[in-house]
C-alpha cells in the first residue's frame, strides 16, 4: 500500500512534507509510521442508472487519515480526476488543519470519479444516494463527517442527510456539514473561509505595524473564498485594488466597488468586462505592490517564476496549496513577506463546519455574530501558537504550523498507546 500511495505525486509531496517535519520533531520510527499512513482507505463501486436507461459503475473513495482525536472531517469532491492517492494526501492535510485549530477531529477526504458538469440532477442524486448507502458501515456523526468540496454543494449534503437519516430512522443532521440553513446548516458558514483569511491578514498587518484602515489588497479568485475575503477586507477599510478570476483581472487604483463587481460576476460569470475598473494581465497583477496578496483560487500559482517578484507584505493563502515548495524556499530566503500558510489561513471553513456539527449535536443554533466571534477566537489562538512556535525555533510559519499539528497528533497517539 505504501508504494501504491507514493506513486501519486500529490501524496508523495504530502509524505515528503510530513517526513521533513517528523525529522524536525525527531519523532521516533514507531510514532512516525502511525502518524503518516492513513487508517482507512475505502473504495466502493457505485452502479448508477443514467437517464438514458444505461447503467454505469463509478468508483467512490473515502480516506480516513486517523480517528485518534475524534471523527474524521473533510470534503467530498466530484471530479473525473479523483484518484485514491490524491484523496489520501488531502486527508492528511485536513488532519493537520484540524489539529492546528485544535478541533477534535482527524482528517478525511473523499471523492467520486464522475464529471458533475455532464450529469443531470437526477443522475447526481442517484450517485450521491448510492455512495452514501455503500458508505454507511464506515460513516457516522461520531466517525466520519463529510462536507462539500469541488463539484459538490449544499444539495449534495442534503441528499446525504436524507439517505443516511432514512436508514437510521431519525434525522441525523450531524452526518455532514455545509448544509443549507433550513436543514440545520450554520449561520456564517458561507462566508467563514474568506472571513478567516481577511481576519488573519489584518492580524498579520497589526504584527507588522501597518495600519489596516489604509492598507491595500489584491485577491486572486472571486468565488466563495475570494469574494468573502475581499468583502471582509473592505469592511475593515482595506482598499481592494485588484481582483482576478479564471476570466481575467480588473484593477482600480482607488479601490474596486466589490458589490458592483459581485453583481457583474453574477450576471456575466467573470470579472472580465467590469466597467468600473481597468483590464490588467492576471499574472502581472500578482506582482503589483500591495499590503495583502490573497491567492484564493487555485493551487500552485506562486511559483519559482514569480516568488522573487512579489511586492506584497503579507501573503494570505486562501486557496489550498497556492505556493510551490520552490517558491516557498524563495520566500524564506527573501524573508520580507509575512506568510500565512494555507492550513492556518483558510481554516475558517472547517472551523465553522465544526461549529455546525456542535450545533447539530446540541440541537441548538447560534447567531452569525456568535459564530464569527467564536471563529475569530479559534483563529487568533492558532495564529498566536504558530507565531510563537516559529519564533521559538527560528523557522517559517508554514513549517511551524505543520510541526504544531503533527506534534499534537503524535502526542495523543503516544498517550493513548498502541491501539490508535
Ligand atoms: P470557487 O469555485 O467558489 O471559486 C474559485 C474561483 O477561482 C473562481 O472565481 C474562479 O474563476 C477562480 N479561478 C479558478 N482558477 C483560476 C486561475 N487559474 N486563476 C485565477 N482565478 C482562478 O472555489 P472556492 O470555494 O472559493 O475555493 C477556492 C480555493 O480555496 C480552493 O483552493 C479551495 O480548495 C480552497 N478552500 C476553500 C474553502 C471553502 O470553504 N470554500 C475552504 C478552504 C480552502
Short mmCIF file of C-alpha atoms and ligand atoms in Angstrom, two decimals:
data_model
loop_
_atom_site.label_atom_id
_atom_site.label_comp_id
_atom_site.label_asym_id
_atom_site.label_seq_id
_atom_site.Cartn_x
_atom_site.Cartn_y
_atom_site.Cartn_z
CA UNK A 1 0.00 0.00 0.00
CA UNK A 2 2.83 2.39 0.84
CA UNK A 3 4.31 2.10 -2.65
CA UNK A 4 0.88 2.43 -4.28
CA UNK A 5 0.17 5.69 -2.44
CA UNK A 6 3.64 7.10 -3.06
CA UNK A 7 3.17 6.64 -6.81
CA UNK A 8 0.75 9.55 -6.69
CA UNK A 9 2.72 12.84 -6.92
CA UNK A 10 0.37 14.73 -4.58
CA UNK A 11 0.63 12.03 -1.90
CA UNK A 12 4.41 11.88 -2.41
CA UNK A 13 4.53 15.66 -1.79
CA UNK A 14 2.42 15.39 1.38
CA UNK A 15 4.53 12.46 2.61
CA UNK A 16 7.71 14.40 1.91
CA UNK A 17 6.40 17.39 3.90
CA UNK A 18 5.48 15.01 6.71
CA UNK A 19 8.97 13.42 6.71
CA UNK A 20 10.66 16.82 6.93
CA UNK A 21 8.51 17.86 9.89
CA UNK A 22 8.92 14.45 11.56
CA UNK A 23 12.72 14.87 11.26
CA UNK A 24 12.46 18.33 12.80
CA UNK A 25 10.33 16.95 15.67
CA UNK A 26 12.65 13.93 16.00
CA UNK A 27 9.63 11.60 16.05
CA UNK A 28 10.63 8.03 16.73
CA UNK A 29 10.09 5.49 13.95
CA UNK A 30 7.03 3.92 15.53
CA UNK A 31 5.14 7.21 16.00
CA UNK A 32 6.25 8.39 12.59
CA UNK A 33 4.67 5.34 10.94
CA UNK A 34 1.47 5.66 12.92
CA UNK A 35 1.09 9.38 12.12
CA UNK A 36 1.99 9.18 8.45
CA UNK A 37 -0.20 6.46 6.96
CA UNK A 38 -3.97 6.64 6.63
CA UNK A 39 -6.02 4.49 8.99
CA UNK A 40 -8.65 3.50 6.45
CA UNK A 41 -8.79 3.66 2.65
CA UNK A 42 -12.24 2.76 1.45
CA UNK A 43 -13.18 2.31 -2.20
CA UNK A 44 -16.69 1.40 -3.27
CA UNK A 45 -18.30 0.63 -6.63
CA UNK A 46 -21.35 2.80 -7.33
CA UNK A 47 -23.60 1.37 -10.03
CA UNK A 48 -25.96 4.11 -11.25
CA UNK A 49 -28.73 4.08 -13.84
CA UNK A 50 -28.39 7.05 -16.21
CA UNK A 51 -31.36 8.96 -17.62
CA UNK A 52 -30.95 7.13 -20.95
CA UNK A 53 -31.55 3.76 -19.21
CA UNK A 54 -27.90 2.61 -19.29
CA UNK A 55 -26.10 1.69 -16.09
CA UNK A 56 -22.57 2.87 -15.35
CA UNK A 57 -20.32 1.91 -12.44
CA UNK A 58 -18.49 4.81 -10.77
CA UNK A 59 -15.86 4.45 -8.06
CA UNK A 60 -16.01 6.39 -4.82
CA UNK A 61 -13.14 6.76 -2.37
CA UNK A 62 -13.01 7.85 1.23
CA UNK A 63 -9.78 8.12 3.17
CA UNK A 64 -9.91 8.41 6.97
CA UNK A 65 -6.42 9.50 7.90
CA UNK A 66 -6.83 8.78 11.60
CA UNK A 67 -9.55 8.60 14.21
CA UNK A 68 -7.27 9.19 17.18
CA UNK A 69 -8.63 12.62 18.20
CA UNK A 70 -12.26 12.17 17.13
CA UNK A 71 -14.26 11.60 13.95
CA UNK A 72 -12.62 12.40 10.63
CA UNK A 73 -13.69 15.61 8.92
CA UNK A 74 -13.27 16.58 5.30
CA UNK A 75 -14.83 17.26 1.95
CA UNK A 76 -16.31 15.04 -0.73
CA UNK A 77 -15.40 16.02 -4.28
CA UNK A 78 -16.89 15.02 -7.63
CA UNK A 79 -14.34 15.18 -10.43
CA UNK A 80 -13.21 12.94 -13.29
CA UNK A 81 -9.63 13.26 -11.95
CA UNK A 82 -10.32 11.83 -8.47
CA UNK A 83 -7.52 9.46 -7.50
CA UNK A 84 -7.09 7.49 -4.28
CA UNK A 85 -3.54 8.77 -3.71
CA UNK A 86 -4.59 12.39 -4.08
CA UNK A 87 -7.58 11.85 -1.79
CA UNK A 88 -5.18 10.35 0.79
CA UNK A 89 -2.92 13.42 0.56
CA UNK A 90 -5.88 15.77 1.02
CA UNK A 91 -7.00 13.71 4.04
CA UNK A 92 -3.53 14.06 5.58
CA UNK A 93 -3.59 17.84 5.08
CA UNK A 94 -7.09 18.07 6.61
CA UNK A 95 -5.73 16.15 9.55
CA UNK A 96 -3.07 18.79 10.14
CA UNK A 97 -5.53 21.65 9.72
CA UNK A 98 -7.91 20.19 12.32
CA UNK A 99 -5.05 19.54 14.75
CA UNK A 100 -3.60 23.05 14.30
CA UNK A 101 -7.00 24.62 15.03
CA UNK A 102 -7.46 22.25 17.97
CA UNK A 103 -10.68 20.82 16.53
CA UNK A 104 -11.50 17.36 17.94
CA UNK A 105 -11.21 15.69 14.54
CA UNK A 106 -8.92 13.61 12.38
CA UNK A 107 -8.65 14.42 8.69
CA UNK A 108 -10.69 12.80 5.95
CA UNK A 109 -11.37 13.32 2.29
CA UNK A 110 -13.47 11.59 -0.33
CA UNK A 111 -14.22 11.69 -3.99
CA UNK A 112 -16.17 10.07 -6.79
CA UNK A 113 -14.73 9.84 -10.29
CA UNK A 114 -17.62 11.49 -12.09
CA UNK A 115 -17.95 14.74 -14.04
CA UNK A 116 -20.78 16.72 -12.44
CA UNK A 117 -20.96 19.12 -15.42
CA UNK A 118 -22.16 16.30 -17.69
CA UNK A 119 -24.65 14.72 -15.27
CA UNK A 120 -28.30 15.59 -14.74
CA UNK A 121 -29.63 16.45 -11.26
CA UNK A 122 -31.32 13.03 -11.18
CA UNK A 123 -28.06 11.25 -12.02
CA UNK A 124 -26.13 13.26 -9.41
CA UNK A 125 -28.79 12.45 -6.82
CA UNK A 126 -28.63 8.71 -7.59
CA UNK A 127 -24.79 8.72 -7.45
CA UNK A 128 -24.84 10.55 -4.11
CA UNK A 129 -27.50 8.35 -2.53
CA UNK A 130 -25.88 5.10 -3.68
CA UNK A 131 -22.44 6.26 -2.47
CA UNK A 132 -23.96 7.14 0.91
CA UNK A 133 -25.58 3.70 1.18
CA UNK A 134 -22.28 2.00 0.35
CA UNK A 135 -20.51 4.13 2.96
CA UNK A 136 -23.00 3.50 5.79
CA UNK A 137 -20.79 0.89 7.55
CA UNK A 138 -17.93 3.41 7.66
CA UNK A 139 -19.51 6.79 8.48
CA UNK A 140 -21.50 8.37 11.30
CA UNK A 141 -21.61 11.68 13.15
CA UNK A 142 -19.03 10.25 15.59
CA UNK A 143 -16.96 8.52 12.90
CA UNK A 144 -16.74 10.49 9.66
CA UNK A 145 -18.42 13.80 8.86
CA UNK A 146 -18.28 14.87 5.19
CA UNK A 147 -18.64 18.37 3.72
CA UNK A 148 -18.86 19.97 0.26
CA UNK A 149 -15.75 20.28 -1.88
CA UNK A 150 -15.05 20.65 -5.59
CA UNK A 151 -18.16 19.69 -7.59
CA UNK A 152 -20.42 19.20 -4.57
CA UNK A 153 -22.63 21.64 -2.68
CA UNK A 154 -25.48 22.12 -0.18
CA UNK A 155 -27.78 20.00 -2.32
CA UNK A 156 -25.32 17.08 -2.29
CA UNK A 157 -25.08 17.34 1.51
CA UNK A 158 -28.90 17.39 1.78
CA UNK A 159 -29.15 14.12 -0.20
CA UNK A 160 -26.56 12.53 2.12
CA UNK A 161 -28.52 13.66 5.21
CA UNK A 162 -31.74 12.29 3.72
CA UNK A 163 -30.26 8.92 2.71
CA UNK A 164 -28.42 8.42 5.99
CA UNK A 165 -31.38 9.59 8.11
CA UNK A 166 -33.82 7.35 6.25
CA UNK A 167 -31.55 4.40 7.00
CA UNK A 168 -31.22 5.44 10.67
CA UNK A 169 -34.96 6.04 11.07
CA UNK A 170 -34.38 9.55 12.50
CA UNK A 171 -32.97 12.86 11.33
CA UNK A 172 -29.16 12.89 11.72
CA UNK A 173 -28.08 16.38 10.58
CA UNK A 174 -24.61 15.92 12.11
CA UNK A 175 -23.67 13.33 9.48
CA UNK A 176 -22.41 16.17 7.21
CA UNK A 177 -21.68 19.90 7.39
CA UNK A 178 -22.15 22.57 4.75
CA UNK A 179 -25.92 22.03 4.81
CA UNK A 180 -28.44 24.72 3.92
CA UNK A 181 -29.82 26.71 6.86
CA UNK A 182 -33.25 25.06 6.53
CA UNK A 183 -31.59 21.69 7.21
CA UNK A 184 -29.68 22.86 10.28
CA UNK A 185 -26.69 24.37 8.49
CA UNK A 186 -24.82 27.08 10.39
CA UNK A 187 -25.16 30.83 10.13
CA UNK A 188 -21.88 32.26 8.84
CA UNK A 189 -20.67 29.07 7.09
CA UNK A 190 -20.77 30.57 3.58
CA UNK A 191 -18.54 33.50 4.49
CA UNK A 192 -16.40 31.64 7.06
CA UNK A 193 -13.31 30.84 5.00
CA UNK A 194 -12.99 34.31 3.45
CA UNK A 195 -13.78 35.98 6.76
CA UNK A 196 -10.97 33.97 8.36
CA UNK A 197 -8.50 34.85 5.58
CA UNK A 198 -9.25 38.57 5.97
CA UNK A 199 -9.20 38.42 9.78
CA UNK A 200 -5.79 36.74 9.85
CA UNK A 201 -4.41 39.08 7.17
CA UNK A 202 -5.45 42.02 9.34
CA UNK A 203 -3.76 40.42 12.36
CA UNK A 204 -0.58 39.99 10.28
CA UNK A 205 -0.71 43.69 9.35
CA UNK A 206 -1.06 44.53 13.07
CA UNK A 207 2.10 42.50 13.76
CA UNK A 208 3.95 44.39 11.01
CA UNK A 209 2.76 47.74 12.38
CA UNK A 210 0.78 48.56 9.20
CA UNK A 211 -2.49 50.43 9.65
CA UNK A 212 -5.29 48.13 8.42
CA UNK A 213 -7.59 51.04 7.55
CA UNK A 214 -5.16 52.42 4.99
CA UNK A 215 -3.89 49.08 3.63
CA UNK A 216 -4.30 47.76 0.08
CA UNK A 217 -5.01 44.26 -1.24
CA UNK A 218 -5.04 42.08 -4.34
CA UNK A 219 -7.25 39.00 -4.41
CA UNK A 220 -6.91 36.13 -6.88
CA UNK A 221 -10.22 34.27 -7.27
CA UNK A 222 -13.70 35.68 -6.85
CA UNK A 223 -15.59 32.53 -5.88
CA UNK A 224 -16.66 31.70 -2.34
CA UNK A 225 -13.28 32.34 -0.69
CA UNK A 226 -12.12 35.27 -2.84
CA UNK A 227 -15.42 37.15 -2.66
CA UNK A 228 -15.71 36.91 1.12
CA UNK A 229 -12.03 37.66 1.65
CA UNK A 230 -12.42 40.84 -0.43
CA UNK A 231 -15.69 41.89 1.22
CA UNK A 232 -14.37 41.38 4.75
CA UNK A 233 -11.12 43.22 3.96
CA UNK A 234 -13.18 46.10 2.54
CA UNK A 235 -15.30 46.13 5.71
CA UNK A 236 -12.04 46.80 7.65
CA UNK A 237 -11.30 49.76 5.36
CA UNK A 238 -8.75 47.92 3.18
CA UNK A 239 -8.69 49.13 -0.44
CA UNK A 240 -9.02 46.06 -2.69
CA UNK A 241 -7.36 47.34 -5.86
CA UNK A 242 -7.16 44.18 -7.96
CA UNK A 243 -9.26 41.05 -8.37
CA UNK A 244 -8.81 38.21 -10.84
CA UNK A 245 -10.63 35.04 -11.72
CA UNK A 246 -10.48 32.46 -14.49
CA UNK A 247 -11.82 35.06 -16.98
CA UNK A 248 -9.18 37.76 -16.37
CA UNK A 249 -8.29 40.54 -13.94
CA UNK A 250 -9.58 44.03 -13.10
CA UNK A 251 -7.86 46.92 -11.37
CA UNK A 252 -8.99 50.18 -9.81
CA UNK A 253 -6.32 52.31 -8.18
CA UNK A 254 -8.94 53.92 -5.92
CA UNK A 255 -10.29 50.52 -4.83
CA UNK A 256 -12.83 48.31 -6.60
CA UNK A 257 -16.53 48.59 -5.82
CA UNK A 258 -16.89 44.95 -4.72
CA UNK A 259 -20.67 44.86 -4.61
CA UNK A 260 -20.87 46.14 -8.18
CA UNK A 261 -18.18 43.60 -9.16
CA UNK A 262 -20.14 40.78 -7.50
CA UNK A 263 -23.27 41.82 -9.45
CA UNK A 264 -21.22 41.89 -12.67
CA UNK A 265 -19.84 38.38 -11.97
CA UNK A 266 -23.32 37.08 -11.13
CA UNK A 267 -24.57 38.41 -14.46
CA UNK A 268 -21.62 37.52 -16.71
CA UNK A 269 -19.84 34.68 -14.84
CA UNK A 270 -16.49 36.52 -14.75
CA UNK A 271 -14.73 39.73 -13.70
CA UNK A 272 -13.66 40.50 -17.26
CA UNK A 273 -15.57 43.41 -18.83
CA UNK A 274 -16.25 45.14 -15.48
CA UNK A 275 -16.99 48.77 -16.29
CA UNK A 276 -15.58 50.31 -13.08
CA UNK A 277 -12.01 49.04 -13.43
CA UNK A 278 -9.24 48.52 -15.98
CA UNK A 279 -8.45 45.15 -17.51
CA UNK A 280 -4.95 44.02 -16.49
CA UNK A 281 -2.87 40.92 -17.05
CA UNK A 282 -3.77 38.43 -14.26
CA UNK A 283 -0.22 37.07 -13.89
CA UNK A 284 1.33 40.54 -13.81
CA UNK A 285 -1.29 41.71 -11.28
CA UNK A 286 0.02 39.23 -8.69
CA UNK A 287 3.35 41.06 -8.69
CA UNK A 288 1.95 44.57 -8.17
CA UNK A 289 2.65 46.47 -4.98
CA UNK A 290 0.12 45.88 -2.18
CA UNK A 291 -0.01 45.11 1.54
CA UNK A 292 -2.01 41.87 1.24
CA UNK A 293 -1.86 39.38 -1.62
CA UNK A 294 -4.54 36.72 -1.20
CA UNK A 295 -4.34 33.82 -3.66
CA UNK A 296 -7.84 32.40 -3.19
CA UNK A 297 -8.39 30.37 -6.35
CA UNK A 298 -6.15 27.54 -7.47
CA UNK A 299 -3.10 25.61 -6.32
CA UNK A 300 0.50 26.26 -7.41
CA UNK A 301 0.12 29.88 -8.58
CA UNK A 302 3.03 31.29 -6.56
CA UNK A 303 5.95 29.55 -8.22
CA UNK A 304 9.71 29.87 -8.68
CA UNK A 305 8.86 32.12 -11.66
CA UNK A 306 7.05 34.85 -9.70
CA UNK A 307 8.02 34.42 -6.00
CA UNK A 308 11.02 36.71 -6.40
CA UNK A 309 8.86 39.44 -7.96
CA UNK A 310 6.05 39.62 -5.39
CA UNK A 311 5.65 43.10 -3.86
CA UNK A 312 3.21 42.31 -1.04
CA UNK A 313 3.86 42.49 2.71
CA UNK A 314 1.50 39.63 3.62
CA UNK A 315 0.80 36.50 1.58
CA UNK A 316 -2.58 35.23 2.79
CA UNK A 317 -3.12 31.74 1.37
CA UNK A 318 -6.88 31.40 0.94
CA UNK A 319 -6.52 28.55 -1.57
CA UNK A 320 -5.13 25.14 -0.73
CA UNK A 321 -1.52 24.74 -1.82
CA UNK A 322 -1.13 28.02 -3.76
CA UNK A 323 2.66 28.16 -3.15
CA UNK A 324 5.00 25.56 -4.60
CA UNK A 325 7.87 24.25 -2.41
CA UNK A 326 10.37 26.04 -4.73
CA UNK A 327 8.52 29.34 -4.29
CA UNK A 328 8.40 28.76 -0.55
CA UNK A 329 12.19 28.45 -0.47
CA UNK A 330 12.49 31.75 -2.37
CA UNK A 331 10.10 33.49 0.04
CA UNK A 332 12.04 32.11 3.01
CA UNK A 333 15.32 33.40 1.56
CA UNK A 334 13.76 36.84 0.92
CA UNK A 335 12.38 36.99 4.46
CA UNK A 336 10.40 40.19 3.75
CA UNK A 337 6.94 38.63 3.26
CA UNK A 338 4.74 37.54 6.17
CA UNK A 339 3.35 34.16 5.03
CA UNK A 340 0.01 32.98 6.37
CA UNK A 341 0.16 29.29 5.37
CA UNK A 342 -2.96 27.65 3.94
CA UNK A 343 -3.59 25.23 6.81
CA UNK A 344 -3.93 28.23 9.10
CA UNK A 345 -5.17 30.93 6.74
CA UNK A 346 -8.12 29.08 5.18
CA UNK A 347 -9.07 27.09 8.28
CA UNK A 348 -12.15 29.27 8.87
CA UNK A 349 -14.21 26.89 6.73
CA UNK A 350 -13.51 23.73 8.70
CA UNK A 351 -13.77 25.64 11.97
CA UNK A 352 -17.31 26.80 11.22
CA UNK A 353 -18.07 23.29 9.93
CA UNK A 354 -17.06 22.12 13.39
CA UNK A 355 -19.42 24.74 14.89
CA UNK A 356 -22.20 23.48 12.62
CA UNK A 357 -21.63 19.92 13.90
CA UNK A 358 -21.59 21.10 17.53
CA UNK A 359 -24.88 22.97 17.00
CA UNK A 360 -26.37 19.83 15.39
CA UNK A 361 -25.30 17.64 18.33
CA UNK A 362 -26.77 20.20 20.76
CA UNK A 363 -29.96 20.70 18.69
CA UNK A 364 -29.32 24.44 19.10
CA UNK A 365 -28.38 27.23 16.71
CA UNK A 366 -26.11 30.22 17.18
CA UNK A 367 -26.39 33.66 15.57
CA UNK A 368 -23.97 34.70 12.84
CA UNK A 369 -22.31 37.14 15.25
CA UNK A 370 -21.79 34.35 17.78
CA UNK A 371 -20.34 32.07 15.10
CA UNK A 372 -17.94 34.70 13.74
CA UNK A 373 -16.81 35.74 17.22
CA UNK A 374 -16.06 32.12 18.15
CA UNK A 375 -14.30 31.70 14.79
CA UNK A 376 -12.04 34.68 15.43
CA UNK A 377 -11.18 33.34 18.89
CA UNK A 378 -10.11 29.98 17.43
CA UNK A 379 -8.13 31.57 14.59
CA UNK A 380 -6.44 34.04 16.91
CA UNK A 381 -5.30 31.20 19.19
CA UNK A 382 -3.88 29.16 16.28
CA UNK A 383 -2.21 32.29 14.84
CA UNK A 384 -0.57 33.08 18.19
CA UNK A 385 0.57 29.45 18.68
CA UNK A 386 2.06 29.36 15.16
CA UNK A 387 3.93 32.66 15.54
CA UNK A 388 5.26 31.73 18.98
CA UNK A 389 6.47 28.30 17.78
CA UNK A 390 8.07 29.82 14.67
CA UNK A 391 9.95 32.42 16.68
CA UNK A 392 10.94 29.93 19.41
CA UNK A 393 12.51 27.58 16.85
CA UNK A 394 13.63 30.11 14.24
CA UNK A 395 11.53 28.52 11.47
CA UNK A 396 8.98 29.77 8.94
CA UNK A 397 5.25 29.97 9.64
CA UNK A 398 4.37 27.08 7.32
CA UNK A 399 6.86 24.75 8.92
CA UNK A 400 5.73 25.89 12.38
CA UNK A 401 2.04 25.29 11.60
CA UNK A 402 2.74 21.81 10.23
CA UNK A 403 5.02 20.93 13.13
CA UNK A 404 2.49 22.05 15.74
CA UNK A 405 -0.23 20.00 14.05
CA UNK A 406 1.83 16.81 13.72
CA UNK A 407 3.14 17.19 17.26
CA UNK A 408 -0.45 17.40 18.54
CA UNK A 409 -1.46 14.19 16.77
CA UNK A 410 1.72 12.37 17.80
CA UNK A 411 1.21 13.31 21.46
CA UNK A 412 -2.33 11.93 21.50
CA UNK A 413 -1.24 8.72 19.77
CA UNK A 414 1.58 8.26 22.27
CA UNK A 415 -0.76 8.99 25.19
CA UNK A 416 -3.47 6.59 24.02
CA UNK A 417 -1.00 3.75 23.44
CA UNK A 418 -0.64 1.18 20.73
CA UNK A 419 -4.22 0.75 19.54
CA UNK A 420 -4.84 4.10 17.82
P1 LIG B 1 -14.95 28.56 -6.12
O1 LIG B 1 -15.16 27.50 -7.14
O2 LIG B 1 -16.12 29.16 -5.43
O3 LIG B 1 -14.14 29.79 -6.78
C1 LIG B 1 -12.94 29.61 -7.44
C2 LIG B 1 -12.55 30.96 -8.06
O4 LIG B 1 -11.23 30.87 -8.57
C3 LIG B 1 -13.41 31.40 -9.23
O5 LIG B 1 -13.57 32.80 -9.18
C4 LIG B 1 -12.58 31.00 -10.44
O6 LIG B 1 -12.89 31.76 -11.59
C5 LIG B 1 -11.21 31.30 -9.93
N1 LIG B 1 -10.12 30.62 -10.60
C6 LIG B 1 -10.02 29.31 -10.90
N2 LIG B 1 -8.84 29.06 -11.49
C7 LIG B 1 -8.20 30.24 -11.55
C8 LIG B 1 -6.94 30.65 -12.05
N3 LIG B 1 -6.11 29.77 -12.59
N4 LIG B 1 -6.60 31.95 -11.94
C9 LIG B 1 -7.42 32.84 -11.38
N5 LIG B 1 -8.62 32.52 -10.88
C10 LIG B 1 -9.00 31.24 -10.99
O7 LIG B 1 -13.92 27.92 -5.07
P2 LIG B 1 -13.68 28.35 -3.57
O8 LIG B 1 -14.60 27.59 -2.70
O9 LIG B 1 -13.64 29.83 -3.48
O10 LIG B 1 -12.21 27.75 -3.32
C11 LIG B 1 -11.05 28.44 -3.76
C12 LIG B 1 -9.83 27.78 -3.13
O11 LIG B 1 -9.95 27.82 -1.70
C13 LIG B 1 -9.61 26.30 -3.47
O12 LIG B 1 -8.21 26.06 -3.46
C14 LIG B 1 -10.23 25.57 -2.28
O13 LIG B 1 -9.69 24.27 -2.11
C15 LIG B 1 -9.83 26.50 -1.15
N6 LIG B 1 -10.64 26.41 0.05
C16 LIG B 1 -11.99 26.62 0.02
C17 LIG B 1 -12.72 26.56 1.20
C18 LIG B 1 -14.19 26.86 1.21
O14 LIG B 1 -14.76 26.92 2.32
N7 LIG B 1 -14.84 27.08 0.08
C19 LIG B 1 -12.09 26.24 2.42
C20 LIG B 1 -10.71 26.03 2.44
C21 LIG B 1 -9.99 26.13 1.25
#
